[in-house]
Coordinates of C-alpha atoms and ligand atoms in Angstrom, one line a residue:
X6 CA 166.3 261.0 17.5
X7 CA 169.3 260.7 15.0
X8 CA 171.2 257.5 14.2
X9 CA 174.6 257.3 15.8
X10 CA 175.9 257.0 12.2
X11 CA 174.3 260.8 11.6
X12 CA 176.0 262.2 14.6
X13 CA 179.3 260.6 13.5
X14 CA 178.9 262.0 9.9
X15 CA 178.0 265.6 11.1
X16 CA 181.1 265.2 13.3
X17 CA 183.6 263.6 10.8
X18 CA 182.3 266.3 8.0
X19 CA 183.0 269.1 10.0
X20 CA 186.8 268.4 11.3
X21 CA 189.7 268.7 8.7
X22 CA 193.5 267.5 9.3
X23 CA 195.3 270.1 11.0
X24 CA 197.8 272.2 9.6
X25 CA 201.5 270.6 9.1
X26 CA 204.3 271.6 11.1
X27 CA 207.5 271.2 11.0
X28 CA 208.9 269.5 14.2
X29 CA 212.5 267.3 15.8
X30 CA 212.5 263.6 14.7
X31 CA 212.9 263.1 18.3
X32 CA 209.8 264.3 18.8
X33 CA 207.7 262.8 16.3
X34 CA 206.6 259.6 17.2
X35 CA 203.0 258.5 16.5
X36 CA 202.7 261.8 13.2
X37 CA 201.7 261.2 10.0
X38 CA 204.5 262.6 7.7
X39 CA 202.9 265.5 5.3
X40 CA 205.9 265.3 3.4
X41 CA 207.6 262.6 2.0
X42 CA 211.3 262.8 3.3
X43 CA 214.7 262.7 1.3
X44 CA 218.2 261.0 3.0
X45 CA 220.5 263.8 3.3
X46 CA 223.4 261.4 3.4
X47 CA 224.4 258.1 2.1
X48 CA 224.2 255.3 4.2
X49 CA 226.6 254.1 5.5
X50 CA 228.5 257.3 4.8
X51 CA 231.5 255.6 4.2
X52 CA 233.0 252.1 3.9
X53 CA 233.4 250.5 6.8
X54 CA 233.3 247.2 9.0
X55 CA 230.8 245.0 9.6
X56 CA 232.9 242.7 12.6
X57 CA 235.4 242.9 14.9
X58 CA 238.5 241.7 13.1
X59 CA 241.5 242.8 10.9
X60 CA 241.1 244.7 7.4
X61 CA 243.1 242.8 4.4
X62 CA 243.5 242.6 0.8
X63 CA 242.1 239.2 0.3
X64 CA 244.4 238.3 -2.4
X65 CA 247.5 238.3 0.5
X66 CA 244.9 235.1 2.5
X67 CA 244.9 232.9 -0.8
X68 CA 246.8 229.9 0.8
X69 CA 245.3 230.5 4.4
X70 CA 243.3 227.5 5.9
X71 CA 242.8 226.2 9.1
X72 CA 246.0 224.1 9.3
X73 CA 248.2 226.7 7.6
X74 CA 247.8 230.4 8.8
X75 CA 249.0 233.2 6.5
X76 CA 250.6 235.7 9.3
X77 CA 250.4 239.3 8.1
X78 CA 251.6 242.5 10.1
X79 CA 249.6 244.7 11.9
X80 CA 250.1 248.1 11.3
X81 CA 247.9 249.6 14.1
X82 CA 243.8 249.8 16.0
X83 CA 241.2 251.8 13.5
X84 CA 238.3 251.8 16.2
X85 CA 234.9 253.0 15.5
X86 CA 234.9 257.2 15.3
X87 CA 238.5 257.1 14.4
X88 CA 238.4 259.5 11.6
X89 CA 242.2 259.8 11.0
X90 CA 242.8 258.0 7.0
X91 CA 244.9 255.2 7.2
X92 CA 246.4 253.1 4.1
X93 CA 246.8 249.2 3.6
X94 CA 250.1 248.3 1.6
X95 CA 249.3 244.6 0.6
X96 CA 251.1 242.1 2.6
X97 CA 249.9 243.9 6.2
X98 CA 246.9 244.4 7.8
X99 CA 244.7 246.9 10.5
X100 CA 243.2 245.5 13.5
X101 CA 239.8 247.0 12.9
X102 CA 236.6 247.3 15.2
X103 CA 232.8 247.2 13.8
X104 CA 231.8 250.2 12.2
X105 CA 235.0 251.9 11.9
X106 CA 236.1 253.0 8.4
X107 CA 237.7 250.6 6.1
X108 CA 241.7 251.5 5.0
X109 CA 242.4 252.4 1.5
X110 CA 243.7 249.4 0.3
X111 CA 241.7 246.9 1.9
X112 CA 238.8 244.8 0.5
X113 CA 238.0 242.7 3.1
X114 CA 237.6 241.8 6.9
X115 CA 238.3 238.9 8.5
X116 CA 237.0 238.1 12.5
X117 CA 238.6 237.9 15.0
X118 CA 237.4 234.4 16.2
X119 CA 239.1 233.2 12.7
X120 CA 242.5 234.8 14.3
X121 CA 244.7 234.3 17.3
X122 CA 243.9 237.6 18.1
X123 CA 247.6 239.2 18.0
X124 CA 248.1 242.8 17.9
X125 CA 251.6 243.1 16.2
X126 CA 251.4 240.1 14.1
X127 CA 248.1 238.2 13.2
X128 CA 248.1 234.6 12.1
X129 CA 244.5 234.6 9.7
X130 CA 243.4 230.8 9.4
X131 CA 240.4 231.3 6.9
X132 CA 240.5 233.0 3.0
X133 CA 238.2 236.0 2.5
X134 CA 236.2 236.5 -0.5
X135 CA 237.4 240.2 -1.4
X136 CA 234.1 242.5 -0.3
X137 CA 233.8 239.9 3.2
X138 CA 232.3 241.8 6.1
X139 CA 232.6 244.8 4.2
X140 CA 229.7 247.1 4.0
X141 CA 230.5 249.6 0.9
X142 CA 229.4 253.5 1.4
X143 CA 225.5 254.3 -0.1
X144 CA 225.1 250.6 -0.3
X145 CA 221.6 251.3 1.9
X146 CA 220.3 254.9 1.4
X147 CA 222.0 256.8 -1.4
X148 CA 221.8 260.6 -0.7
X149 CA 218.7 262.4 -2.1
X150 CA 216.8 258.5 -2.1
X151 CA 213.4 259.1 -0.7
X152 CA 213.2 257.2 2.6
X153 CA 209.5 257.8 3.7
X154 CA 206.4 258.6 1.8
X155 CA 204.0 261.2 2.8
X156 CA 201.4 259.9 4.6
X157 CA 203.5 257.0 6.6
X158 CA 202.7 257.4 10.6
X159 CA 205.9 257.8 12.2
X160 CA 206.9 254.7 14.8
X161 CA 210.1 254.1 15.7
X162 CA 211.7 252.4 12.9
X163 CA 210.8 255.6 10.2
X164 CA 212.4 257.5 13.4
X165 CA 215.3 255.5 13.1
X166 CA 216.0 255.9 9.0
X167 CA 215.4 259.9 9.1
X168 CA 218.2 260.4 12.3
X169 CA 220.9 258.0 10.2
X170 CA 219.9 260.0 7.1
X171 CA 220.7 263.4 9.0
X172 CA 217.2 264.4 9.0
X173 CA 217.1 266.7 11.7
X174 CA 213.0 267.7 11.7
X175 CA 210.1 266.8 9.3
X176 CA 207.0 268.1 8.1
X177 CA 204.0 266.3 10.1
X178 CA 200.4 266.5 10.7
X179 CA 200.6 267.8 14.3
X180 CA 198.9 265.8 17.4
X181 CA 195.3 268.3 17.9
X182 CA 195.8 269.5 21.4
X183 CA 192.5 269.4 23.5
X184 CA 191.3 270.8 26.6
X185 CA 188.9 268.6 29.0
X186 CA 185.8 270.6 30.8
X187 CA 184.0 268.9 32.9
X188 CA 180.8 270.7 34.9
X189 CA 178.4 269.7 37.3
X190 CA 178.8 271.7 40.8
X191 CA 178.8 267.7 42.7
X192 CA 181.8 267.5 41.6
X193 CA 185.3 268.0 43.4
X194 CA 188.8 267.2 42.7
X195 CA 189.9 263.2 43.4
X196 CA 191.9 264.0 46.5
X197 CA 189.3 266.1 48.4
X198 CA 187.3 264.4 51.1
X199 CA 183.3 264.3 50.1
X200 CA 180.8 266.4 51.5
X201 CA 177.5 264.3 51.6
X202 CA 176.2 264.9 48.0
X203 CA 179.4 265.7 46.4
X204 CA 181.2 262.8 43.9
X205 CA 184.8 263.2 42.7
X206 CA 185.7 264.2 39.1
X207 CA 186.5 260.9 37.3
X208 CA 185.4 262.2 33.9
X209 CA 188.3 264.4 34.0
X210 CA 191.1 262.4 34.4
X211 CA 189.2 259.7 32.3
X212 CA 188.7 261.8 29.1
X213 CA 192.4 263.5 29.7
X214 CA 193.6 259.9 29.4
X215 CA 191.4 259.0 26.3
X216 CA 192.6 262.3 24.8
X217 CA 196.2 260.7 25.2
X218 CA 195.1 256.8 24.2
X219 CA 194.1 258.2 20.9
X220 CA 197.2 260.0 20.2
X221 CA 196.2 263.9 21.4
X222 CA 197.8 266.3 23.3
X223 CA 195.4 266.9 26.4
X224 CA 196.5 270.8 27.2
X225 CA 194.1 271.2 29.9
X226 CA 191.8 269.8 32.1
X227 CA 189.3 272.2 33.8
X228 CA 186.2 272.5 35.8
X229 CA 183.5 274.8 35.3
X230 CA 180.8 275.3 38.3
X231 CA 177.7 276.9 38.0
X232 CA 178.9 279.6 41.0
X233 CA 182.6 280.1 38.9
X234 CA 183.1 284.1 38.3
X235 CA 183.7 283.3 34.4
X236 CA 181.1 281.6 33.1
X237 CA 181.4 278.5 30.8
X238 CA 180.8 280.3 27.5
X239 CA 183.7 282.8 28.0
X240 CA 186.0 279.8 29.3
X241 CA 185.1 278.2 25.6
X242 CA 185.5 281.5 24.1
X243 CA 188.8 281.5 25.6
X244 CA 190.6 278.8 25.4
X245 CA 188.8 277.8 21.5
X246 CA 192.0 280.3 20.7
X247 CA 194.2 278.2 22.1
X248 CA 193.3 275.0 21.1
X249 CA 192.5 272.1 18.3
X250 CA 189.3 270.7 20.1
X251 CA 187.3 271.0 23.3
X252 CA 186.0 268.0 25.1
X253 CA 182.9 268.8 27.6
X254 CA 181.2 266.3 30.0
X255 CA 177.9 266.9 31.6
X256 CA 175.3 268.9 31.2
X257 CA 173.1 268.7 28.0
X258 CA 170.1 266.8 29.3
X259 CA 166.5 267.8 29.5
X260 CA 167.1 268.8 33.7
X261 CA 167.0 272.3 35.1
X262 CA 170.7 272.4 35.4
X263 CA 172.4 272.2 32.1
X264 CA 175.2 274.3 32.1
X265 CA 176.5 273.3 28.8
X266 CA 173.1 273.1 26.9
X267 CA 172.8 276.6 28.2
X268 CA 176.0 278.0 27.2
X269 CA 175.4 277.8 23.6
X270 CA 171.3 278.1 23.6
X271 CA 170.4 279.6 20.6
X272 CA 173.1 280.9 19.2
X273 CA 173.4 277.8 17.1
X274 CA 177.1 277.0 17.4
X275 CA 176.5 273.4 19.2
X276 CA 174.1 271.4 17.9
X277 CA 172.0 269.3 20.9
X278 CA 170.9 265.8 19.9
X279 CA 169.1 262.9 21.2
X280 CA 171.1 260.2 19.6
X281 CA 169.5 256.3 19.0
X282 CA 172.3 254.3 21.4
X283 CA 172.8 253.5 24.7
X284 CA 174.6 254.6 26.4
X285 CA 175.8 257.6 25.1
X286 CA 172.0 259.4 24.3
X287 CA 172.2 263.4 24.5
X288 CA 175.2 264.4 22.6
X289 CA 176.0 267.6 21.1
X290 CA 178.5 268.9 18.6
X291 CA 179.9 272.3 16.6
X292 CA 182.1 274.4 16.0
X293 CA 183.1 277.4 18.4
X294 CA 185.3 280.3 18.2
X295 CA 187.2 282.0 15.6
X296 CA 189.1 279.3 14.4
X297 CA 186.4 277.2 14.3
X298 CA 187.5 274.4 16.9
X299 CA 185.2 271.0 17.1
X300 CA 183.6 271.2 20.6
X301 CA 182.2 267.9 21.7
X302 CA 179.4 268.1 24.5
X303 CA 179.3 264.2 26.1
X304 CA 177.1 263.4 28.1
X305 CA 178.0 263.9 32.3
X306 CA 177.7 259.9 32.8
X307 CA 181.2 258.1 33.6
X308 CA 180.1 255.1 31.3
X309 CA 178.4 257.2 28.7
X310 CA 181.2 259.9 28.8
X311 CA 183.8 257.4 27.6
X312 CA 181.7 255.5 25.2
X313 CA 180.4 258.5 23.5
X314 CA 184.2 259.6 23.4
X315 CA 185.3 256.5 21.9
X316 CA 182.2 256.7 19.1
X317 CA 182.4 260.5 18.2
X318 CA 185.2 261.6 19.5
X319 CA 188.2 259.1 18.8
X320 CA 187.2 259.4 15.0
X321 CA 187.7 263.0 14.7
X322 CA 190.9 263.2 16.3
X323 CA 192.3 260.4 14.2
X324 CA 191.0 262.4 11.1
X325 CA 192.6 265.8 12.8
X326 CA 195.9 264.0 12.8
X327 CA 195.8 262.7 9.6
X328 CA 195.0 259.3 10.3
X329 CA 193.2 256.7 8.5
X330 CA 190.8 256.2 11.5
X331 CA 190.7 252.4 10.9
X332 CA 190.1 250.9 14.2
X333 CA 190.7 247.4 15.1
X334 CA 187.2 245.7 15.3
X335 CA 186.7 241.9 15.7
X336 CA 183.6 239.6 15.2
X337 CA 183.4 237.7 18.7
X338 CA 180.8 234.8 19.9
X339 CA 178.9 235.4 22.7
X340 CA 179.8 233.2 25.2
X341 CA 176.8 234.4 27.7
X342 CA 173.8 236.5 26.4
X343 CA 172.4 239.9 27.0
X344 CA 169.5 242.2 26.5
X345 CA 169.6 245.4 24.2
X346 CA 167.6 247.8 24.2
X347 CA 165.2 248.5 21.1
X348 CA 165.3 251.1 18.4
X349 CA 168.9 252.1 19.7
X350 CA 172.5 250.8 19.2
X351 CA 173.4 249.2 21.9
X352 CA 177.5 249.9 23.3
X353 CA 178.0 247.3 25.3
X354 CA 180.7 246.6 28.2
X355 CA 182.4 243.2 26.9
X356 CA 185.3 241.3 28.0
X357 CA 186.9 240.3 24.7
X358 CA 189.3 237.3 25.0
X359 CA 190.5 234.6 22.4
X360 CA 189.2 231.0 23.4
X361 CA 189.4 227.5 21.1
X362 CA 186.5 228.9 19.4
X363 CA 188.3 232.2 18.1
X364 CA 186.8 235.5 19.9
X365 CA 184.7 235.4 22.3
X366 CA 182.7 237.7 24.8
X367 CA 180.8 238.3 27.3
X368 CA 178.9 240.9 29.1
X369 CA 181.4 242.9 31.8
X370 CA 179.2 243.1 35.2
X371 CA 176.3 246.1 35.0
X372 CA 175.8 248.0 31.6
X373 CA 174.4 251.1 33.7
X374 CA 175.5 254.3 32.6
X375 CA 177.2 255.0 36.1
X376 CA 178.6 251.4 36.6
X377 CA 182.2 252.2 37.0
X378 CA 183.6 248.3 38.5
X379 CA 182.1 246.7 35.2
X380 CA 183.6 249.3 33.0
X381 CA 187.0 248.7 34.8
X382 CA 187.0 245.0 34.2
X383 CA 185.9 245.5 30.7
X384 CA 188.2 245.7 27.5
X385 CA 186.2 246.5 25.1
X386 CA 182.4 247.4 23.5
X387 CA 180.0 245.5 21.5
X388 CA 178.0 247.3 19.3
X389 CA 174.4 245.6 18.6
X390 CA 172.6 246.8 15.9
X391 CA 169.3 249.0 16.7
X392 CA 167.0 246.0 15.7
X393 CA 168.3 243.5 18.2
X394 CA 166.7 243.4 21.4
X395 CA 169.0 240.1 22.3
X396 CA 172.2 239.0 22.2
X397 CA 172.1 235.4 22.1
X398 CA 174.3 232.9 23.5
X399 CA 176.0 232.1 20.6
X400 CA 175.3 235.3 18.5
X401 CA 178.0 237.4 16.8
X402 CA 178.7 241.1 17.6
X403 CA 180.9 243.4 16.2
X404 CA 183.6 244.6 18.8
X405 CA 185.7 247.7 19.3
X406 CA 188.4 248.3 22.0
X407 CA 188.5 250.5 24.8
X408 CA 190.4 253.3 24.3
X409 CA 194.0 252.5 24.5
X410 CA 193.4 248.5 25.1
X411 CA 195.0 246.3 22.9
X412 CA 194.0 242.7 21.5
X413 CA 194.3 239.9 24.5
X414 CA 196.1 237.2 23.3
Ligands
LIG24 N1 164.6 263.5 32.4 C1 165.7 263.0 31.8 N2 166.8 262.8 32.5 C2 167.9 262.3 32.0 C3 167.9 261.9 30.6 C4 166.7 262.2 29.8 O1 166.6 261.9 28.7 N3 165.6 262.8 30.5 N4 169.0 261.3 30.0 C5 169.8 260.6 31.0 C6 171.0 260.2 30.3 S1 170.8 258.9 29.2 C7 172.2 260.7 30.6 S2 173.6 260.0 29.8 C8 172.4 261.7 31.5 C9 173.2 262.8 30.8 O2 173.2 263.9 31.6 P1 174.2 265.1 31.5 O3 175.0 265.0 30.3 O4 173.4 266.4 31.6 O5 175.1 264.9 32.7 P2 174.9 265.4 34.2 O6 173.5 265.5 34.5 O7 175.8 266.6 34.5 O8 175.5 264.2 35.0 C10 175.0 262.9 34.8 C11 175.5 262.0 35.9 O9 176.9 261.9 35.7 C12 177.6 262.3 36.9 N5 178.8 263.1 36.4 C13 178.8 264.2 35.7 N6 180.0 264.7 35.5 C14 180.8 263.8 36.1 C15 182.3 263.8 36.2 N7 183.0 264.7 35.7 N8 182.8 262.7 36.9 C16 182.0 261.8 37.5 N9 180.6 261.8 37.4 C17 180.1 262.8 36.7 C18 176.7 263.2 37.6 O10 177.0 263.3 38.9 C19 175.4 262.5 37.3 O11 175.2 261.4 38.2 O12 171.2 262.3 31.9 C20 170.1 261.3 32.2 N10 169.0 262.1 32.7
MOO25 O1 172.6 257.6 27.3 MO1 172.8 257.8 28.9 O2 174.2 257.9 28.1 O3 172.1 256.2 28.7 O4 173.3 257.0 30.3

């Protein structure tokens, strides 16, 4: 038996961040950046308004106040786009709409709401400072500033500053792509009626969706039967070519059936372990293929499918990507105890939620490794150390979301 910090390490020493790519802003939510990235244009990239209102030359609004007007003529619109130049002679004025270049000439903007408003004459009641509502070209992002580091994990605000610096595409750690195999000839497709003996394929969907909660591309989801014309060490073969990492549920216990364990007997590739936690016990892990793509055997059981993925799997393709692989853990109190199970880390099904007391939790429904209901109602997993056989009422465990489950307020 191997600690489940051994497994992790074999696992998180063996995968590397994939190659960078170069791919559309648009397209790049959620990617580290493997390059820092330069503004190709100033921003704003010209002078312009910042309100709806009339350009000026404040000196001409000296005397203007509330109870005497200064009225000025208006020598035409400049809307936002208009990209014709237009001069201010002092003693006039442009009505001028937000965002739309400031005429030579004029040093500041006065709202409309400080106006009556007029098109071919304006009577201004208030006296600008010059530079008022004005915002001045490069005054944000000078071209050639750098606007992102390398390293920064691009949400939609970094989006944001590369598109209004005219970066069209950046160099990023791409999301690893996956493919999903699940085996175990009970299983059939959710939408087929049962035979007596037969269980739908939950572990597929399941893990396709925890390959997209962490951030991965799932390219495939497939199922490998014992009966299947290629067998499961070609479909590996196969699609290990084509992919960053393969996912497999079922299949590596000590039963007669063990189409994965088989696959890669002796030749060494995936390495078969009994692993000291609970659920999650047989796991396996290597390398396959040319390219040497991270396969990652889970065990067949729902509960201990998705808790091993969270554990060995979620780590890795955070690392792939580039990511720090910090995950949001909190200390909770036990508001109701439990029993774990010695000599193994035990990965509890909690309901995490924030009381008067701070976090709490508490056990969700069965901890069997096929108890579906509890797992549904569950939002994350407490992870008791190997030595505690207990939880107490009371006690505090360290706690880790479910994949894709964010902190309850
Ligand atoms: N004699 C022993 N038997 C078992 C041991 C053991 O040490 N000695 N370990 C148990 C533990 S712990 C686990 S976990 C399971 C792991 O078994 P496998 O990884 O080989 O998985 P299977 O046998 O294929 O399936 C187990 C269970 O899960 C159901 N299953 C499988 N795939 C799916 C799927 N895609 N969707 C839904 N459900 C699935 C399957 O029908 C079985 O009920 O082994 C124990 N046995
Ligand atoms: O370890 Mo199995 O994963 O207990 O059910």
């Amino acid at each position: 038996m191997i600690s489940l910090e051994q497994h992790r390490d074999r696992i998180l020493s063996a995968v590397r961040p994939l190659a960078p790519t170069s791919i559309a802003v648009g397209e790049s939510l959620g990617l580290v950046l493997a390059e820092s990235v330069v503004g190709l244009v100033d921003l704003p990239g010209f002078t312009n308004s910042a309100m709806d209102g009339y350009a000026v030359v404040a000196a001409d609004l000296v005397d203007a106040a509330e109870d005497s007007p200064v009225q000025l003529p208006v020598l035409g619109d400049i809307p936002a786009g208009d990209i014709e130049p237009h001069d201010l002679a002092a003693g006039s004025c442009w009505r001028i709409m937000t965002g739309a270049p400031l005429p030579a000439g004029a040093d500041a903007v006065v709202p409309v709401e400080q106006t009556d408003g007029r098109t071919d004459e304006v009577a201004i009641r208030v006296s600008p400072h010059p530079g008022a509502a004005v915002r001045n070209v490069g005054e944000d992002v000078a071209a050639g500033d750098r606007v992102l580091e390398s390293g920064v994990r691009l949400l939609p605000h970094h989006v944001a500053v590369c598109a209004a610096a005219g970066v069209a595409s950046v160099d990023v750690i791409p999301a690893p792509r996956v493919a999903v195999i699940t085996t175990g000839d009970e299983l059939v497709p959710v939408g087929t009626p049962l035979l007596h003996g037969q269980i739908h394929d939950s572990n597929g969907p399941m893990l396709a969706a925890a390959v997209r909660a962490a951030g991965a591309t799932c390219v495939e989801v497939l199922h490998v039967g014992d009966r299947d014309d290629e067998s499961l060490a070609d479909v590996v073969h196969r699609i290990a070519a084509e992919v960053d990492a393969i996912v497999t549920s079922g299949g590596i216990s000590a039963g007669a059936y063990e189409p994965v364990k088989e696959a890669f007997a002796g030749g060494g590739a995936v390495q078969f372990d009994k692993v000291a936690m609970q659920p999650g016990k047989p796991q396996g892990f290597g390398v396959v293929g040319e390219r040497g793509v991270p396969l990652f055997a889970l065990p067949g059981n729902p509960v201990s499918s998705l808790v091993s993925f969270e554990v060995f799997v979620v780590p890795a393709l955070l690392r792939m990507a580039g990511r720090s692989g910090d995950r949001i853990s909190v200390r909770a109190k036990a508001v109701r105890g439990w029993r774990s199970p010695p000599g193994r880390v035990q990965v509890a099904r909690v309901v995490l939620s924030h009381g008067d007391e701070g976090w709490v939790v508490s056990p969700s429904g069965g901890q069997g490794s096929h108890i579906l209901g509890g797992l549904a109602v569950a939002n994350a997993l407490a992870l008791v150390p190997a030595e505690v056989v207990e939880v107490g009422q009371g006690d505090v465990v360290e706690v880790h979301l479910l994949p894709g489950e964010e902190l309850p307020s």
